[in-house]
Tab-separated table of C-alpha atoms and ligand atoms in Angstrom:
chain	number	residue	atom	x	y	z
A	83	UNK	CA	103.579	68.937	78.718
A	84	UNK	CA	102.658	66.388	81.068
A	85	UNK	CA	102.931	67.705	85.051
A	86	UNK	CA	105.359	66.425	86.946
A	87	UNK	CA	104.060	63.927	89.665
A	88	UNK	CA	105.529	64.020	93.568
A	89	UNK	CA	104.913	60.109	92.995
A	90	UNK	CA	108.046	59.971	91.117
A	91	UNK	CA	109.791	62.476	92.906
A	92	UNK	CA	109.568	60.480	95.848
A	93	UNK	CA	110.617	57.212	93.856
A	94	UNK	CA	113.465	59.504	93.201
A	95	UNK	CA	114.052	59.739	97.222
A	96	UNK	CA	113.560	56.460	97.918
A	97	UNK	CA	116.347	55.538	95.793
A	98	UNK	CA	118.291	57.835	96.686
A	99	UNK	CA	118.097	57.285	100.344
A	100	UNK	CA	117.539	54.383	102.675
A	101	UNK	CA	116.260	56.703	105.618
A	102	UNK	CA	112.182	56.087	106.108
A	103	UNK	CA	111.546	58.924	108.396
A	104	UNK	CA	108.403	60.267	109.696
A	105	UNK	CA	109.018	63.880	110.521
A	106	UNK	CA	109.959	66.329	108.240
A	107	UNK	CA	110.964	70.017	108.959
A	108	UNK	CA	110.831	72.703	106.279
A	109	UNK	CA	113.400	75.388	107.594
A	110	UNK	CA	112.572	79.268	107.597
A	111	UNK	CA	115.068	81.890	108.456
A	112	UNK	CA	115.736	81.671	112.100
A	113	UNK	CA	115.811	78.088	111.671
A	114	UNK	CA	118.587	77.337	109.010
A	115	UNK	CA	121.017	76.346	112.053
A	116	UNK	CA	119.384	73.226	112.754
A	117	UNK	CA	121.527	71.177	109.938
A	118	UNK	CA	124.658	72.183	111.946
A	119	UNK	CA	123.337	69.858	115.145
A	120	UNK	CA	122.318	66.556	112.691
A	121	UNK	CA	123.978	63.691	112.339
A	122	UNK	CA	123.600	64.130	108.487
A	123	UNK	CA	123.166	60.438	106.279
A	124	UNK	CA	122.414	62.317	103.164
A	125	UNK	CA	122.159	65.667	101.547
A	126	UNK	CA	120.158	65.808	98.162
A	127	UNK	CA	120.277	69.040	96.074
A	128	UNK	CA	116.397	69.449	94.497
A	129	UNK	CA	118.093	70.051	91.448
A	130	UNK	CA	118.002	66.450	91.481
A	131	UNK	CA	114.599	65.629	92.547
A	132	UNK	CA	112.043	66.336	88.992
A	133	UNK	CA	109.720	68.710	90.069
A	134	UNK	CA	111.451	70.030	92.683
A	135	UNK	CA	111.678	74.430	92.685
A	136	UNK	CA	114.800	76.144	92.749
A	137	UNK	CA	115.277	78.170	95.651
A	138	UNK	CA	116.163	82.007	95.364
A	139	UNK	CA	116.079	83.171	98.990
A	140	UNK	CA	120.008	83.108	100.501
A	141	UNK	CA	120.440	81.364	103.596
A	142	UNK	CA	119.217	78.140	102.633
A	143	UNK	CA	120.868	75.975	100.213
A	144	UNK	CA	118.057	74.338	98.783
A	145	UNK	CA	118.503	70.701	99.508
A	146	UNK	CA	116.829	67.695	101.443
A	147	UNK	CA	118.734	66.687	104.718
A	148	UNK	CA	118.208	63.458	105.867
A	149	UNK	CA	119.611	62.284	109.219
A	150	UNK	CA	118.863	62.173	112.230
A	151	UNK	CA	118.294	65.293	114.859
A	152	UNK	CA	118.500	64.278	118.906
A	153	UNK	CA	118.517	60.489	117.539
A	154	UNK	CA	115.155	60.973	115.562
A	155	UNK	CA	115.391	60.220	111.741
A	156	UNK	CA	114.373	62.917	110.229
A	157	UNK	CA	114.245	64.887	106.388
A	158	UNK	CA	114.829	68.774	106.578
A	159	UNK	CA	113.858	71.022	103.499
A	160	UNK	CA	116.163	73.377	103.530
A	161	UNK	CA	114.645	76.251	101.447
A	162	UNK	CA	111.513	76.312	100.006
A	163	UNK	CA	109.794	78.014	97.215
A	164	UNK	CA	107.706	81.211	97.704
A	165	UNK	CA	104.858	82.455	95.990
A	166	UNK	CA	106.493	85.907	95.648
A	167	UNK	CA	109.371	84.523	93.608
A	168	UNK	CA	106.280	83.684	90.803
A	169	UNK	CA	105.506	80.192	91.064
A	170	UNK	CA	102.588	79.022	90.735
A	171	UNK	CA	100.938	77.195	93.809
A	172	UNK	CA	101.091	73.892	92.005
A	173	UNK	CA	104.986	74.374	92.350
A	174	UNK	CA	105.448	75.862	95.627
A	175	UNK	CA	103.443	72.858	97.494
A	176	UNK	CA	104.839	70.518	95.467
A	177	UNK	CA	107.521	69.011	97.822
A	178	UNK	CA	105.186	68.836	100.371
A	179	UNK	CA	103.133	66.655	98.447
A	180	UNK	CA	106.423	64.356	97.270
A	181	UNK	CA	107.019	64.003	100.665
A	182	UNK	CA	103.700	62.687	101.777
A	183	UNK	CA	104.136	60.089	99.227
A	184	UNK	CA	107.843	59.241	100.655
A	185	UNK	CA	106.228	58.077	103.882
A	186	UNK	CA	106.277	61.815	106.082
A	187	UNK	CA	103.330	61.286	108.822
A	188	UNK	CA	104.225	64.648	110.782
A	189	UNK	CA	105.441	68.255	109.736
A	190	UNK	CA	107.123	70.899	111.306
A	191	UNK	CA	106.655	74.274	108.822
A	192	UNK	CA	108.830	76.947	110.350
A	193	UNK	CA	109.106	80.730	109.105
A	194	UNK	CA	110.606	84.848	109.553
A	195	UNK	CA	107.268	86.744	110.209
A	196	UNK	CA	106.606	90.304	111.244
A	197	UNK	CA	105.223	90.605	114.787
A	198	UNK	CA	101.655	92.063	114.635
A	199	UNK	CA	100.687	91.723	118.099
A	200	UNK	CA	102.115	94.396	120.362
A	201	UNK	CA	103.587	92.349	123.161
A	202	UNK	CA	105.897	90.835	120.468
A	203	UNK	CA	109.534	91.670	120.302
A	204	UNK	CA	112.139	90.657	117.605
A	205	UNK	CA	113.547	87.009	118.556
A	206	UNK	CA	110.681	85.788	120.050
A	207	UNK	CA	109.371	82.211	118.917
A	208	UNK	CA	105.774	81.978	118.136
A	209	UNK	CA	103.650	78.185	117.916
A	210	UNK	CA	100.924	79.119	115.673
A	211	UNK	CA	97.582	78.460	116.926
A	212	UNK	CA	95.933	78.892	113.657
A	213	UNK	CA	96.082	81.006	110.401
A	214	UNK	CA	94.574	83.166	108.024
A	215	UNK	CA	95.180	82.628	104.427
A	216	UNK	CA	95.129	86.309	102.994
A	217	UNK	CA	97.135	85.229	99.941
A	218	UNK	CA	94.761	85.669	97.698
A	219	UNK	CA	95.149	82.106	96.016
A	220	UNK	CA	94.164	78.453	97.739
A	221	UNK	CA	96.604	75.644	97.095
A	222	UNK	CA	93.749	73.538	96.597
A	223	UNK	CA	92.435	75.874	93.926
A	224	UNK	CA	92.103	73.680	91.020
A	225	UNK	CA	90.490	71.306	88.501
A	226	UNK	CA	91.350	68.167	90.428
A	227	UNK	CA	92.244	70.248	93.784
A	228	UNK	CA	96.058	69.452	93.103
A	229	UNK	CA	95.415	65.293	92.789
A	230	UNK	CA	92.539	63.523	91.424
A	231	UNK	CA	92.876	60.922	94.736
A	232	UNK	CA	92.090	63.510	97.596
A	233	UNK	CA	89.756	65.728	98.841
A	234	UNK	CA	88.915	69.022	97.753
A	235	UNK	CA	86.829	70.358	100.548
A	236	UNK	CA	89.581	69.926	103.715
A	237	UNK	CA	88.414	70.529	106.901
A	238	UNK	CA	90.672	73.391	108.409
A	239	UNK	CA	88.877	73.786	111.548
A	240	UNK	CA	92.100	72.393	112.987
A	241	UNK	CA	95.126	72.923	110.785
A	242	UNK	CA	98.108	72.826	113.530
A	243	UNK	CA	97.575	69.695	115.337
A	244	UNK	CA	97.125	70.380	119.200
A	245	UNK	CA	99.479	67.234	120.244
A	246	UNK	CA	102.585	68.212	117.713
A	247	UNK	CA	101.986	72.215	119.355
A	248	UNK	CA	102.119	70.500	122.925
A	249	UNK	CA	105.500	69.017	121.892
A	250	UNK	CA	106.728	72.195	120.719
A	251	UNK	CA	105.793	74.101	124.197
A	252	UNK	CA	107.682	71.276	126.194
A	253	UNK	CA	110.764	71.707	123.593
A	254	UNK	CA	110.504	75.664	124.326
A	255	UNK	CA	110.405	75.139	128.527
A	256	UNK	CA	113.469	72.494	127.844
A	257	UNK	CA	115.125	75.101	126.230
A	258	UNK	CA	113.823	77.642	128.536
A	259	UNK	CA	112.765	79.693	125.605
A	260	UNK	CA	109.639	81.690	126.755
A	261	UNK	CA	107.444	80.785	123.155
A	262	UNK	CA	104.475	82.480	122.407
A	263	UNK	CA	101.498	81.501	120.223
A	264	UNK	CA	99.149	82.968	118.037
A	265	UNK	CA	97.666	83.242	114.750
A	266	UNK	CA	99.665	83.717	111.670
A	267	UNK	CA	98.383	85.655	108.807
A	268	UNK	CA	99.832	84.612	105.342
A	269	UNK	CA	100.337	87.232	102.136
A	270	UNK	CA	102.050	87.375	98.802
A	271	UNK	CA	104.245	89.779	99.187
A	272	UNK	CA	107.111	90.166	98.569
A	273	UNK	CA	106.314	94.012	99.516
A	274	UNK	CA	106.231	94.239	103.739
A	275	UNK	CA	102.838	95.627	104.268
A	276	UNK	CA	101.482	99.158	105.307
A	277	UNK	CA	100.995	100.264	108.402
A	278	UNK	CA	97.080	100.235	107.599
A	279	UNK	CA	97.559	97.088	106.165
A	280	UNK	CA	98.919	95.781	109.862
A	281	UNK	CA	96.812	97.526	112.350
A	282	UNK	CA	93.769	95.917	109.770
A	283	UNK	CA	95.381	92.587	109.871
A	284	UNK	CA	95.692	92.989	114.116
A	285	UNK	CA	91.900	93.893	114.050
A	286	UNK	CA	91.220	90.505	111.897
A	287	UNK	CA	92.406	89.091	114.971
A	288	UNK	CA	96.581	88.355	113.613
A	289	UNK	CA	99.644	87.879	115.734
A	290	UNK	CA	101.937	87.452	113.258
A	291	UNK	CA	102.845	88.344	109.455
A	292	UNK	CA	104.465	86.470	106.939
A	293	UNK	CA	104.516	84.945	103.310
A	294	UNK	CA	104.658	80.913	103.547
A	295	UNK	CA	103.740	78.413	105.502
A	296	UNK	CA	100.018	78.413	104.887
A	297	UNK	CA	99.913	76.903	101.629
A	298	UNK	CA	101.491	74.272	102.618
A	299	UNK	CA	99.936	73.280	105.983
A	300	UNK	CA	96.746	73.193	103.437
A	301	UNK	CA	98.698	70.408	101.466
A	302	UNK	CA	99.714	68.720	104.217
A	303	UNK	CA	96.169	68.379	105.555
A	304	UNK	CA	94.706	67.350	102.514
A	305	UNK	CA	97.638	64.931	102.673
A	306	UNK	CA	96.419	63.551	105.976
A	307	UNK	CA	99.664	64.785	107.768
A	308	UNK	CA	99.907	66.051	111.282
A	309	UNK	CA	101.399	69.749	110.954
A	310	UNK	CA	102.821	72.237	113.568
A	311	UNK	CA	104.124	75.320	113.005
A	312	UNK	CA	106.809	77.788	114.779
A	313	UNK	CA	107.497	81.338	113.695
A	314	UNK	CA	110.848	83.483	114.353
A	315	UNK	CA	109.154	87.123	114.862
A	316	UNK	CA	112.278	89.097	113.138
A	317	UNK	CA	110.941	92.128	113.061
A	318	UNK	CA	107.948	94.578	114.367
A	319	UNK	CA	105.506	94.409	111.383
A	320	UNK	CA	105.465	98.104	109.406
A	321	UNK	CA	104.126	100.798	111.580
A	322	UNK	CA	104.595	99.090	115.132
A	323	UNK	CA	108.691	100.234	115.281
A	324	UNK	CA	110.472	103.373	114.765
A	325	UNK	CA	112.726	101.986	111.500
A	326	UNK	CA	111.574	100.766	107.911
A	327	UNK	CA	111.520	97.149	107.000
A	328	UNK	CA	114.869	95.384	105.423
A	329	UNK	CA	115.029	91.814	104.273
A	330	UNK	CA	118.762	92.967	106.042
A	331	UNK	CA	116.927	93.491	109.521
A	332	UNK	CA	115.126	89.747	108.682
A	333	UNK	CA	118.333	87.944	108.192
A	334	UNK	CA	119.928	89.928	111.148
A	335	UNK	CA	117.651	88.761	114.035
A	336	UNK	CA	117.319	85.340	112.139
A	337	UNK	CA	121.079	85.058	112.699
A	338	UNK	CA	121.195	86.364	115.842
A	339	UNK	CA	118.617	84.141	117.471
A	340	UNK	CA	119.565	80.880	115.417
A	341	UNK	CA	121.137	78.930	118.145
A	342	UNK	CA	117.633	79.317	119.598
A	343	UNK	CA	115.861	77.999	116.943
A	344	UNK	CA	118.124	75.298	116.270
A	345	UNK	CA	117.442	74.179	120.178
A	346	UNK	CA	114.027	74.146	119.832
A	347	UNK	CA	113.879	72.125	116.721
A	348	UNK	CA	116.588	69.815	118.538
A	349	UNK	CA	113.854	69.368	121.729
A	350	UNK	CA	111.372	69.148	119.070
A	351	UNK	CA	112.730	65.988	117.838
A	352	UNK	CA	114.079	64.621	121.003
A	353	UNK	CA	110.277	64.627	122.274
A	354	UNK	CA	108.797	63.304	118.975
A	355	UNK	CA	107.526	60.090	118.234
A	356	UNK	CA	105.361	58.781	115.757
A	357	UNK	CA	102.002	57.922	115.776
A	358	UNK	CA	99.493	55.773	113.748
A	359	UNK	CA	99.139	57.979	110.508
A	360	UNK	CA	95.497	58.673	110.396
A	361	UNK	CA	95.741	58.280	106.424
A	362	UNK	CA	94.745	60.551	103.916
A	363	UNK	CA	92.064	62.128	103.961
A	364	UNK	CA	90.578	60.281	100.634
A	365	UNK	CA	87.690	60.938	98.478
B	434	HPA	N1	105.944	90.864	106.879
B	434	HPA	C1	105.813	89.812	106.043
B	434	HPA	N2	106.672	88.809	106.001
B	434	HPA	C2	107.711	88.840	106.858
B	434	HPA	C3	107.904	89.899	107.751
B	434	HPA	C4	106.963	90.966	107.765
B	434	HPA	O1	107.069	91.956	108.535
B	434	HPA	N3	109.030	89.616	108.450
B	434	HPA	C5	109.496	88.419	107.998
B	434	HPA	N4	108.708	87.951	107.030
């Protein structure tokens, strides 16, 4: 069968939309509010994009969004694919890819993750400084590292671009939301981890737990895009609170702080512009 390219998936978008944005934002629980505050030009179900996943988590609707937030043009994936849910790699970084090939320069990844560091309570905002990729699989992984044009070996000594984390700081004091940063570790799951697993993964030097995001920041840099990232801590990771983990406790501190989010992604915008694209980062 012959793969499907994000070349013509993002033929696909440019016909069906006239909107050349620059910023994209991929929406993680906690952050699914932010649709509610566009002025929306287009929605466009990825059941119409080839190549596109379908998305099984609730709370996101599994569409692009493309408007404008604070006046900015923008495209918003709302709901993404997860390793978890089986696919492979290829499949879950595949948008990210069709959307460096629409035109995206910058890239806002947002997630749910467990806090791991100790001074972290449920509703904070985190700006992630860095990661660790402890999923056990590289995006990149690969006979032609996911596109015979680009690099294989990416640099990652700077994944989360300092300028686009600036931004998000400023968008966190305009919203007077206190937002902390640190390092986010990525796994599998779906299984929340042990408490062994999180008192290892605070030793390794994490602040926060979850199970996307990295993949596709590695895309995106082998894409050549700028990427941030912002994390709603949901929950204490396992072992650090006095209750088991629910997906129930996720999606009840997402929706509790999602006015929050949706404010910071608002700022976030409002403070945006774009910049020369530094181009891909070609072989
Ligand atoms: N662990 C992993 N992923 C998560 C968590 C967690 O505690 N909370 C939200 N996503």
């Amino acid at each position: 069968m012959k793969p499907i390219s994000p070349t013509a998936a993002a033929v696909q978008l440019r016909q069906l939309s006239r909107s050349r944005p620059t910023l994209a934002l991929v929406l993680g629980s906690g952050f699914h509010h932010a649709p509610a505050r566009m002025a929306i030009e287009r929605r466009i179900p990825y059941a119409k994009l080839s190549g596109f996943p379908p998305v099984g988590v609730s709370g996101h609707t599994g569409e692009l969004i493309l408007g404008r937030l604070s006046g900015t043009s923008v495209i918003v994936m709302s709901g993404r694919a997860h390793f978890y849910e089986g696919h492979p790699m290829e499949r879950v970084t595949f948008a990210i890819r069709a959307l460096a090939e629409f035109g995206i320069q910058d890239l806002l990844l947002t997630n749910a993750a467990g806090g791991v560091n100790r001074n972290f309570r449920p509703g904070d905002f985190m700006v992630l400084s860095d990661h660790i990729n402890f999923m056990g699989v590289n995006p990149l992984r690969g006979s032609d590292a996911g596109s015979p044009l680009l690099q294989r070996f990416v640099d990652l000594t700077q994944v989360y671009d300092p300028k686009l984390s600036a931004l998000l700081h400023r968008a966190g004091r305009a919203a007077r939301v206190k937002l902390r940063r640190g390092v986010y570790l990525a796994v599998s799951g779906p299984t929340y981890e042990t408490p062994a697993e999180v008192r290892a993964y605070a030793r390794l030097g994490a602040d926060a737990v979850g199970m996307s995001t990295v993949s596709e920041a590695i895309v995106a840099r082998q894409c050549g895009l700028r990427v941030a990232a912002l994390s709603c801590i949901t929950n204490l990771a396992a072992g650090l609170g006095s209750s088991p983990l629910s997906h129930a406790e996720v999606l009840a501190t997402a929706g509790r702080v999602k006015a929050v989010g949706a404010n910071l992604l608002e700022n976030f915008s409002k403070l945006y512009s774009p910049t020369r694209p530094e181009g891909k980062i070609t072989k």
